[in-house]
CSV table of C-alpha atoms in Angstrom, one decimal:
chain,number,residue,atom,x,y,z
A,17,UNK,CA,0.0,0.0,0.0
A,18,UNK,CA,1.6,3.2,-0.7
A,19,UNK,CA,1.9,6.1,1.2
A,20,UNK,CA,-0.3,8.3,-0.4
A,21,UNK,CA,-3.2,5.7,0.1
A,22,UNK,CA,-2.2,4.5,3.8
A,23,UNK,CA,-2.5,8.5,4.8
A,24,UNK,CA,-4.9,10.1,2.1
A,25,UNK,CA,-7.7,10.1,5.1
A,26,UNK,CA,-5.0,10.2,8.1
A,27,UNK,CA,-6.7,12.3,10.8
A,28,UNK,CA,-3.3,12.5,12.2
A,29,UNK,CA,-1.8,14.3,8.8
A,30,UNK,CA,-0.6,17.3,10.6
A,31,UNK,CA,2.2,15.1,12.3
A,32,UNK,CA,5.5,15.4,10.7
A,33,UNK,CA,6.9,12.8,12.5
A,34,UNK,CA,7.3,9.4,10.1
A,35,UNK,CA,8.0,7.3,12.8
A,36,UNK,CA,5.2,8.5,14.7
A,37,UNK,CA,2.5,8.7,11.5
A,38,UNK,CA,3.4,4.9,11.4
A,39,UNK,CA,2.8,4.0,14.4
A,40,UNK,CA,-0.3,5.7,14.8
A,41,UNK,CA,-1.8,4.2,11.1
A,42,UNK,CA,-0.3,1.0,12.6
A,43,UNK,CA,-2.8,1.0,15.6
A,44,UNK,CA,-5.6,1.8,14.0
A,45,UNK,CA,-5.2,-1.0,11.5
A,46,UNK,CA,-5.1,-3.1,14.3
A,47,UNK,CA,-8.2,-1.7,15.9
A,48,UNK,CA,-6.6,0.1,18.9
A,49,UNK,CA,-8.4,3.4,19.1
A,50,UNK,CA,-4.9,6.3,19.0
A,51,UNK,CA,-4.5,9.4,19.4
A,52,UNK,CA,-1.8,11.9,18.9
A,53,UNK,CA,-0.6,14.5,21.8
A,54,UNK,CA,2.0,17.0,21.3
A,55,UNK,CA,2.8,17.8,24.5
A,56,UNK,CA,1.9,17.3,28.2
A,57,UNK,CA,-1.5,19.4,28.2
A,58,UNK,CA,-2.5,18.0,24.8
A,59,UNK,CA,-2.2,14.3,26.5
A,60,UNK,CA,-4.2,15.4,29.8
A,61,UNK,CA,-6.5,16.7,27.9
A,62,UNK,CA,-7.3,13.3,26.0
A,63,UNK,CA,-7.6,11.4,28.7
A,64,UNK,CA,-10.0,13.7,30.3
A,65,UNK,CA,-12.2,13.1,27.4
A,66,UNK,CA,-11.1,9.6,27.3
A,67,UNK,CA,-11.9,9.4,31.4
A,68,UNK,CA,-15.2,11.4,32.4
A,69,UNK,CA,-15.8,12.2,35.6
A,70,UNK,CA,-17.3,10.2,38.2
A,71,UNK,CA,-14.9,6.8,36.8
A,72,UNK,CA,-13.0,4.7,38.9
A,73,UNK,CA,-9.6,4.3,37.1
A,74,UNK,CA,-7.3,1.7,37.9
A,75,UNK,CA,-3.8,1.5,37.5
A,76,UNK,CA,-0.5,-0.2,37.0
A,77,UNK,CA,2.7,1.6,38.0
A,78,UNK,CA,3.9,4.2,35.2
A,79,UNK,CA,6.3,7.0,35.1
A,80,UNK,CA,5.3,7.9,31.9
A,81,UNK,CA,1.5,9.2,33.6
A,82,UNK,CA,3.6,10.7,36.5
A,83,UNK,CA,5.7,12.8,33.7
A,84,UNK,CA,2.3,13.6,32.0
A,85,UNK,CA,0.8,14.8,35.2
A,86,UNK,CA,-2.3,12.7,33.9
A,87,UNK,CA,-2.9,11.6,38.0
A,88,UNK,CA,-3.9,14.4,39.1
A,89,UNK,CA,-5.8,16.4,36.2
A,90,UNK,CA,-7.8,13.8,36.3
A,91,UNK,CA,-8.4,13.9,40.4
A,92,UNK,CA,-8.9,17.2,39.8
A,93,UNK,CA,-11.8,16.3,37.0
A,94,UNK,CA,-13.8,14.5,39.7
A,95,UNK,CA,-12.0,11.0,38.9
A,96,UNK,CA,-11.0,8.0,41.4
A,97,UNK,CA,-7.9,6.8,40.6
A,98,UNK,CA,-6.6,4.3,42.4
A,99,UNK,CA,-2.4,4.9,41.9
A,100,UNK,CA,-0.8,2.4,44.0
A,101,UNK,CA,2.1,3.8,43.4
A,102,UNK,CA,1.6,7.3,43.9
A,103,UNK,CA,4.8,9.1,45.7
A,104,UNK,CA,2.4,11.0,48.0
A,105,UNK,CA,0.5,8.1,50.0
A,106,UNK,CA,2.1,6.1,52.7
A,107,UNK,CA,3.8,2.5,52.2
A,108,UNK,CA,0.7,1.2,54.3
A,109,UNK,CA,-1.7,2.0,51.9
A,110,UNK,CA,-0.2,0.9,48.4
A,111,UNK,CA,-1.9,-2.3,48.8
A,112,UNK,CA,-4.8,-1.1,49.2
A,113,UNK,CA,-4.7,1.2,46.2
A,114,UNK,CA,-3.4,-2.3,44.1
A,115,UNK,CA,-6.2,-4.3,45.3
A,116,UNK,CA,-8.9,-1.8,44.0
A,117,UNK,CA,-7.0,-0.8,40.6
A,118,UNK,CA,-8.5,-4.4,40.0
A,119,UNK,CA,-11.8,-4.4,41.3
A,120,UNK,CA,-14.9,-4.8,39.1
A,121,UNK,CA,-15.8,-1.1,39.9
A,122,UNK,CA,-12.9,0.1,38.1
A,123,UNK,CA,-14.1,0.3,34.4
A,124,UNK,CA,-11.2,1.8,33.4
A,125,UNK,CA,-7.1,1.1,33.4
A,126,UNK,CA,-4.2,3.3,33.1
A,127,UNK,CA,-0.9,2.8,32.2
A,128,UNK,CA,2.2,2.8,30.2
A,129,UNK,CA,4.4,0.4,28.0
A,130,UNK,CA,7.9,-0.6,27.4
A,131,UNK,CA,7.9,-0.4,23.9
A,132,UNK,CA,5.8,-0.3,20.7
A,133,UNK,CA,7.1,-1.5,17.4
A,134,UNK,CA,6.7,-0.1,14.3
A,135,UNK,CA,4.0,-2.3,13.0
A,136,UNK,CA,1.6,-1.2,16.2
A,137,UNK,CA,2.5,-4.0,18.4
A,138,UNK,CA,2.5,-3.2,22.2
A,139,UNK,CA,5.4,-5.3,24.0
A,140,UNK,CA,5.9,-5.4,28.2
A,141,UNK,CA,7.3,-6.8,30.9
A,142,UNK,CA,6.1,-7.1,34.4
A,143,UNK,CA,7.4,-8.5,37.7
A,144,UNK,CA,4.0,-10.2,39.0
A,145,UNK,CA,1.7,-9.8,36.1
A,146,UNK,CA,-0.9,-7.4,37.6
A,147,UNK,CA,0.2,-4.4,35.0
A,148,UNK,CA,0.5,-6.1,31.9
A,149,UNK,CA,-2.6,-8.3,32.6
A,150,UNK,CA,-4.5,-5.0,33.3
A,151,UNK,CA,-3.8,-4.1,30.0
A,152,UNK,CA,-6.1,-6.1,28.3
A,153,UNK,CA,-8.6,-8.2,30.8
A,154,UNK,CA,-11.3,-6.4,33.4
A,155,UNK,CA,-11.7,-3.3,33.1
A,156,UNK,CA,-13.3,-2.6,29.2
A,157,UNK,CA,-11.6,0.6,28.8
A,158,UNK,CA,-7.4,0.8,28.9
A,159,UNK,CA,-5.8,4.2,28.2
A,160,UNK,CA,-2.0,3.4,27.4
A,161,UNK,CA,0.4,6.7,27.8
A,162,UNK,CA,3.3,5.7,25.4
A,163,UNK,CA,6.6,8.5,24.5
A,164,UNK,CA,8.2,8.4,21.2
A,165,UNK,CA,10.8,7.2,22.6
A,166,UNK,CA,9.4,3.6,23.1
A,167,UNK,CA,9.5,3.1,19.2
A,168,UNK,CA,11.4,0.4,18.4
A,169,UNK,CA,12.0,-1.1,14.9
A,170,UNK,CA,10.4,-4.5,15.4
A,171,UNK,CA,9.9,-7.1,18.0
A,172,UNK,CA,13.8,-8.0,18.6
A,173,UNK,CA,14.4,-4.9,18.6
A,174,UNK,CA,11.8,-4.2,21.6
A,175,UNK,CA,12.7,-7.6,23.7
A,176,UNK,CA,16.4,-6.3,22.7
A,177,UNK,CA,15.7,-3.0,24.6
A,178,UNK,CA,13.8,-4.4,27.2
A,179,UNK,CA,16.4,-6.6,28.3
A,180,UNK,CA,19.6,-4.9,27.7
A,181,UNK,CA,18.3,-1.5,28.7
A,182,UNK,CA,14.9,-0.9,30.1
A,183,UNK,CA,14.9,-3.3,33.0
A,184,UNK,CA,18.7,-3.3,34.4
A,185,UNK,CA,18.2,0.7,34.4
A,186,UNK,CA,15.4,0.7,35.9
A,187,UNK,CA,16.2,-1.1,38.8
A,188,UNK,CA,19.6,0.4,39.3
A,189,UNK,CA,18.1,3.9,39.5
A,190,UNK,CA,15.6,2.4,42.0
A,191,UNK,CA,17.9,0.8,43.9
A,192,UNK,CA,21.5,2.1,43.8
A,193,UNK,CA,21.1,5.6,42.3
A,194,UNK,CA,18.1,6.6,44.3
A,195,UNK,CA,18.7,4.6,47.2
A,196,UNK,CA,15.7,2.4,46.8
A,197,UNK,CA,15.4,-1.5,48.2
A,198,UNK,CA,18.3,-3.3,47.0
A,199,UNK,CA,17.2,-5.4,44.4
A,200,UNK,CA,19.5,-8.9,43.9
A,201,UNK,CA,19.5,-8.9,40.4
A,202,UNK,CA,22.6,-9.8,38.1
A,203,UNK,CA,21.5,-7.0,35.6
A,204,UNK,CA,22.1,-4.5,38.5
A,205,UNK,CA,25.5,-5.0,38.5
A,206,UNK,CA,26.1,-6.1,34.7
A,207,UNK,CA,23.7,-3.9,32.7
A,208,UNK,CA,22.1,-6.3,30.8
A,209,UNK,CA,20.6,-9.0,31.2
A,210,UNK,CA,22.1,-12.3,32.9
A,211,UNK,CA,18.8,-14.3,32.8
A,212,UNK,CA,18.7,-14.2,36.9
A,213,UNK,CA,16.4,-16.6,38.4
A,214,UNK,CA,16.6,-15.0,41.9
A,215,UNK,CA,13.8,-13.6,44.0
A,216,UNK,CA,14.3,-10.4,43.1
A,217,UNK,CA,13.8,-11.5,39.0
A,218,UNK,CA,11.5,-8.7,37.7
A,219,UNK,CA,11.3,-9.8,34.0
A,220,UNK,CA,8.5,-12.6,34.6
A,221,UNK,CA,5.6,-11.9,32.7
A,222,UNK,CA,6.2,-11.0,28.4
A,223,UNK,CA,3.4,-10.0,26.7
A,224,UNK,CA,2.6,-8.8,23.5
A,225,UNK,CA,-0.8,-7.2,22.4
A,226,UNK,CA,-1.1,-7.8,18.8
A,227,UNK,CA,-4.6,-6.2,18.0
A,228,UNK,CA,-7.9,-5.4,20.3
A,229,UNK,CA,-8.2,-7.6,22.6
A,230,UNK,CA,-12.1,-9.5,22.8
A,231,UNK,CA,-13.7,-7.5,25.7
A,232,UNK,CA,-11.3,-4.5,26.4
A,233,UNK,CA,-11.2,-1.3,24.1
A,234,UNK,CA,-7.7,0.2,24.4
A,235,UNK,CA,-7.1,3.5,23.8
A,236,UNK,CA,-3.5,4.2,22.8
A,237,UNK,CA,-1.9,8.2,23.6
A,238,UNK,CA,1.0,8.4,21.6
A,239,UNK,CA,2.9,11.7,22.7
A,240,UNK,CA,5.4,13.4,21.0
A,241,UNK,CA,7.7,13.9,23.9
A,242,UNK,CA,10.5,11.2,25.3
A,243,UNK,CA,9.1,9.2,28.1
A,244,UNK,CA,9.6,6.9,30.6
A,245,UNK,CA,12.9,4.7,30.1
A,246,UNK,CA,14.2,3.8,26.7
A,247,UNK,CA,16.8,4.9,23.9
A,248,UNK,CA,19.1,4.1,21.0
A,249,UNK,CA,22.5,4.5,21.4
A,250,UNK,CA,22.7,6.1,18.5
A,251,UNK,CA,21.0,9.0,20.1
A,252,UNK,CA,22.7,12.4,20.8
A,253,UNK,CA,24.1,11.7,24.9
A,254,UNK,CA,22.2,15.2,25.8
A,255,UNK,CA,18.9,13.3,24.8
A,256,UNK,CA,19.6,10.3,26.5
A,257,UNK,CA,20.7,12.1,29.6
A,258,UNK,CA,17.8,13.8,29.6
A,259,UNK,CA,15.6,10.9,29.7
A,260,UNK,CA,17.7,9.0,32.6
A,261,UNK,CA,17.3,12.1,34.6
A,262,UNK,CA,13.6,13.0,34.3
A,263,UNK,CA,12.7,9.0,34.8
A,264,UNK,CA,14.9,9.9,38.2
A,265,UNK,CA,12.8,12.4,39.0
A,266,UNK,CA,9.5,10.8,38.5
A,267,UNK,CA,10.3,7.3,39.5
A,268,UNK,CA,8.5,5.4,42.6
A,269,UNK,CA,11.1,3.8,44.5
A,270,UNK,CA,10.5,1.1,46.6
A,271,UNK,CA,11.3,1.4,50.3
A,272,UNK,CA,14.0,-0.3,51.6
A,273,UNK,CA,12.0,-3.1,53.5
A,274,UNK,CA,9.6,-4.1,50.7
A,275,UNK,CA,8.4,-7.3,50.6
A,276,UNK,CA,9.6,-8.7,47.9
């Protein structure tokens, strides 16, 4: 199909990015429902249309919606949002807040991803399953948050990232750069990944969302702004350093006596 034809009735012409174009023509083929946000306000705004008020939003952790400031606008819209890992409620009560993400009044979930591939396909790790399972089973309505910088090429390319970059960072800035509970992992120390079978292993659930799934509508916010973890190294270092730093800023860290 050529180009011409693939975008002739684009309602997402006026984006310049061809990366980004793809993707998004890539979702709707598959019958995601996407949207485009230039910024942080354009994205809030979304979901607020996305999320009305009086919902009861679950959620699986994301640093992406904590960037976004997508939490609290929509608090602020008359929406429950159940954010287990929100930075500003107690240890005590992130259980709580986990619990009901999943409950049968939530009809909507909200998070991020690791990476999306070129071809629309939506590619995640989780350490106990309850994020990426949110994704697509119980709640009829996802809304995913998802940078530009989680495009990846193709699916080796995303389990590529995931493993070798995404998931040893993300645990050392927990744990060693921000002082977080000290996870036992071998990537912590070597970078990558060393296919650890320990306790602390946080790579145990894959999963890949190829198209809709039967009883879940996912909406899909594709923002034009880097996001969360993830990179090529062939990027300049100012842009990856920016990205390492802002994911510092936003992160949840886990306290050092988490049960693990």
């Amino acid at each position: 199909m050529s180009d011409k034809l693939l975008y002739s009735a684009d309602p997402f012409g006026h984006v310049t990015d061809t990366d980004i174009k793809a993707v998004l023509s890539a979702f709707r083929h598959r019958r995601f429902d996407p949207h485009y946000a230039a910024d942080a306000e354009s994205a809030r705004a979304i979901v607020r249309k996305l999320i009305p008020p009086g919902s009861k939003v679950g959620t699986g952790d994301s640093t992406t919606a904590r960037q976004l400031g997508v939490v609290e606008d929509l608090q602020k819209n008359g929406v429950t949002v159940y954010f287990a890992h929100d930075k500003n409620i107690p240890y005590t009560e992130t259980a709580k807040h986990r619990d009901l993400s999943y409950s049968s009044d939530c009809g909507f979930f909200l998070t991020g991803t690791n990476a999306v591939t070129l071809d629309g396909r939506l590619v995640n790790v989780d350490a106990s399953g309850n994020r990426v399972g949110g994704m697509f089973y119980g709640h009829g309505q996802t809304v995913l948050l998802i940078g530009k910088n989680k495009i990846v090429k193709d699916l080796d390319a995303a389990f590529g990232r995931i493993r070798g970059q995404i998931a040893p960072q993300h645990l050392k800035i927990r744990s060693t750069d921000l002082g977080g509970k000290a996870f036992k992992a071998g990537c912590v120390k070597t970078g990558v990944c060393v296919d650890c079978q320990g306790e602390n292993r946080i790579c145990n659930v894959f999963t890949i969302i190829e198209g809709k799934p039967s009883r879940t509508q996912i909406h899909i916010v594709l923002v034009d702004l880097d996001l969360g973890l993830g990179w090529d190294e062939s990027w300049p270092a100012e842009r990856i350093g920016a990205i390492v730093e802002s994911y510092k800023e936003f992160v949840w860290v886990p306290p050092k006596d988490l049960a693990w």
